[in-house]
Tab-separated table of C-alpha atoms in Angstrom:
chain	number	residue	atom	x	y	z
A	11	UNK	CA	0.000	0.000	0.000
A	12	UNK	CA	1.426	3.359	-1.039
A	13	UNK	CA	1.137	6.208	1.391
A	14	UNK	CA	1.761	9.935	1.197
A	15	UNK	CA	2.167	12.522	3.918
A	16	UNK	CA	-0.352	15.351	3.707
A	17	UNK	CA	-0.464	18.689	5.539
A	18	UNK	CA	-3.506	19.990	7.452
A	19	UNK	CA	-4.532	22.748	9.854
A	20	UNK	CA	-7.080	22.512	12.666
A	21	UNK	CA	-8.465	25.981	13.452
A	22	UNK	CA	-10.335	26.602	16.692
A	23	UNK	CA	-11.161	29.809	18.574
A	24	UNK	CA	-8.274	29.238	20.982
A	25	UNK	CA	-5.562	27.822	18.742
A	26	UNK	CA	-4.428	26.624	15.305
A	27	UNK	CA	-2.689	23.272	15.105
A	28	UNK	CA	-0.761	22.352	11.983
A	29	UNK	CA	-0.349	18.610	11.515
A	30	UNK	CA	0.972	16.027	9.108
A	31	UNK	CA	-1.035	12.901	8.352
A	32	UNK	CA	-0.398	9.622	6.595
A	33	UNK	CA	-2.463	6.498	6.101
A	34	UNK	CA	-6.173	5.856	5.597
A	35	UNK	CA	-8.702	8.069	7.381
A	36	UNK	CA	-10.397	4.988	8.853
A	37	UNK	CA	-7.193	3.279	10.037
A	38	UNK	CA	-6.230	2.800	13.690
A	39	UNK	CA	-4.937	6.125	14.999
A	40	UNK	CA	-1.448	6.943	16.308
A	41	UNK	CA	-0.588	10.535	17.308
A	42	UNK	CA	3.055	11.570	17.672
A	43	UNK	CA	3.893	14.495	20.030
A	44	UNK	CA	7.337	15.971	19.378
A	45	UNK	CA	9.677	17.555	21.875
A	46	UNK	CA	11.968	20.553	21.947
A	47	UNK	CA	13.138	21.828	19.466
A	48	UNK	CA	11.537	19.470	16.968
A	49	UNK	CA	8.595	19.740	14.578
A	50	UNK	CA	5.993	17.411	13.120
A	51	UNK	CA	8.385	16.587	10.276
A	52	UNK	CA	10.591	14.834	12.850
A	53	UNK	CA	8.157	11.916	12.665
A	54	UNK	CA	8.013	11.681	8.841
A	55	UNK	CA	9.653	8.246	8.627
A	56	UNK	CA	7.306	6.883	11.304
A	57	UNK	CA	4.301	8.422	9.548
A	58	UNK	CA	5.224	6.748	6.265
A	59	UNK	CA	6.067	3.412	7.901
A	60	UNK	CA	2.736	3.254	9.714
A	61	UNK	CA	0.723	4.791	6.882
A	62	UNK	CA	1.850	2.068	4.482
A	63	UNK	CA	0.567	-0.505	6.993
A	64	UNK	CA	-2.947	0.944	7.022
A	65	UNK	CA	-2.518	2.945	10.226
A	66	UNK	CA	-3.596	6.605	10.418
A	67	UNK	CA	-0.464	8.373	11.685
A	68	UNK	CA	-0.656	12.021	12.790
A	69	UNK	CA	2.112	14.391	13.884
A	70	UNK	CA	1.196	17.935	14.944
A	71	UNK	CA	3.458	20.906	15.334
A	72	UNK	CA	2.960	21.409	19.054
A	73	UNK	CA	1.832	24.782	20.379
A	74	UNK	CA	4.437	27.460	19.639
A	75	UNK	CA	6.314	25.389	17.066
A	76	UNK	CA	6.417	25.417	13.279
A	77	UNK	CA	3.105	26.329	11.711
A	78	UNK	CA	0.999	26.089	14.884
A	79	UNK	CA	-0.008	29.200	16.807
A	80	UNK	CA	2.696	30.992	18.769
A	81	UNK	CA	0.997	32.401	21.862
A	82	UNK	CA	2.268	35.551	23.623
A	83	UNK	CA	2.235	34.466	27.286
A	84	UNK	CA	4.292	31.767	28.989
A	85	UNK	CA	1.137	30.551	30.760
A	86	UNK	CA	-0.235	29.682	27.314
A	87	UNK	CA	2.309	26.823	27.220
A	88	UNK	CA	1.202	24.902	30.297
A	89	UNK	CA	0.840	21.138	30.009
A	90	UNK	CA	-2.902	21.680	30.518
A	91	UNK	CA	-3.078	23.857	27.374
A	92	UNK	CA	-0.984	21.403	25.364
A	93	UNK	CA	-3.266	18.558	26.450
A	94	UNK	CA	-6.325	20.608	25.431
A	95	UNK	CA	-4.750	21.073	21.995
A	96	UNK	CA	-4.213	17.334	21.583
A	97	UNK	CA	-7.738	16.438	22.740
A	98	UNK	CA	-9.111	19.022	20.272
A	99	UNK	CA	-7.021	17.379	17.542
A	100	UNK	CA	-8.349	13.943	18.495
A	101	UNK	CA	-11.918	15.281	18.354
A	102	UNK	CA	-11.217	16.956	15.001
A	103	UNK	CA	-9.999	13.625	13.636
A	104	UNK	CA	-13.309	12.068	14.691
A	105	UNK	CA	-11.669	9.531	16.965
A	106	UNK	CA	-12.529	8.483	20.497
A	107	UNK	CA	-9.054	7.094	21.240
A	108	UNK	CA	-5.519	6.969	19.906
A	109	UNK	CA	-2.189	5.425	20.650
A	110	UNK	CA	-0.112	8.383	21.824
A	111	UNK	CA	3.643	8.632	21.268
A	112	UNK	CA	5.565	11.363	23.069
A	113	UNK	CA	9.226	12.303	22.845
A	114	UNK	CA	11.024	14.786	25.085
A	115	UNK	CA	8.524	17.584	25.893
A	116	UNK	CA	5.848	15.597	24.062
A	117	UNK	CA	6.124	12.814	26.660
A	118	UNK	CA	4.731	14.804	29.622
A	119	UNK	CA	1.863	15.901	27.375
A	120	UNK	CA	1.157	12.288	26.484
A	121	UNK	CA	1.466	11.109	30.100
A	122	UNK	CA	-0.957	13.863	31.159
A	123	UNK	CA	-3.460	12.739	28.529
A	124	UNK	CA	-3.244	9.236	30.020
A	125	UNK	CA	-3.684	10.575	33.569
A	126	UNK	CA	-6.569	12.954	32.893
A	127	UNK	CA	-8.229	11.406	29.845
A	128	UNK	CA	-7.607	7.640	30.051
A	129	UNK	CA	-10.784	7.032	28.060
A	130	UNK	CA	-9.051	8.728	25.077
A	131	UNK	CA	-6.099	6.316	25.054
A	132	UNK	CA	-5.551	2.932	23.426
A	133	UNK	CA	-1.924	2.985	24.503
A	134	UNK	CA	1.067	5.137	25.332
A	135	UNK	CA	4.688	5.200	24.155
A	136	UNK	CA	7.133	7.447	25.985
A	137	UNK	CA	10.461	8.071	24.268
A	138	UNK	CA	13.407	9.283	26.399
A	139	UNK	CA	11.267	10.616	29.256
A	140	UNK	CA	10.071	8.439	32.148
A	141	UNK	CA	6.576	8.534	33.554
A	142	UNK	CA	6.433	10.454	36.837
A	143	UNK	CA	2.944	10.160	38.375
A	144	UNK	CA	3.430	13.356	40.390
A	145	UNK	CA	4.419	15.265	37.249
A	146	UNK	CA	7.598	16.286	35.476
A	147	UNK	CA	8.635	19.081	37.850
A	148	UNK	CA	12.014	20.081	39.239
A	149	UNK	CA	10.905	18.987	42.707
A	150	UNK	CA	10.095	15.495	41.434
A	151	UNK	CA	13.195	15.239	39.248
A	152	UNK	CA	15.663	16.185	42.002
A	153	UNK	CA	14.833	12.972	43.859
A	154	UNK	CA	16.251	11.011	40.881
A	155	UNK	CA	19.667	12.751	40.905
A	156	UNK	CA	22.729	10.511	41.227
A	157	UNK	CA	24.399	12.248	44.184
A	158	UNK	CA	27.736	10.524	43.504
A	159	UNK	CA	27.903	12.413	40.214
A	160	UNK	CA	26.183	15.567	41.457
A	161	UNK	CA	26.844	16.120	45.194
A	162	UNK	CA	24.029	18.091	46.793
A	163	UNK	CA	26.330	20.799	48.211
A	164	UNK	CA	27.644	21.570	44.700
A	165	UNK	CA	24.544	20.767	42.642
A	166	UNK	CA	21.420	21.307	44.778
A	167	UNK	CA	19.200	20.727	41.720
A	168	UNK	CA	21.408	18.021	40.239
A	169	UNK	CA	22.185	18.325	36.552
A	170	UNK	CA	19.229	20.669	36.125
């Protein structure tokens, strides 16, 4: 089955999300959330690989990246807002659920979708970022610091 990547834009009153798509509209859905400083195009090989297998593969430019809306305030980039964008995209695609793939900054977005909207998830794939139930915050990350490499008196926040 041949597959092509196509470009789309979801426009809502609160945000515009640019996304790439590949595979049949009625195929099982996988949504890829990129990290910093990537774009939707980062996932092009995965989109084509899945699209040729009959899977609907979607990769948005996350909020503030590429051809999606750049918002003026730092509060506009909270995980809550990013999750709202992804749920709006899922609704726009006419799907109840997806398999979510998140890399780097996309992983906390994906984990938050699983935590707050488990009914919208078939499965989750986190790439390079572990799941932290209490959230990906400095306070939670400091407890994972290897203190032999980063002694607390020299590196109170570890490598961060």
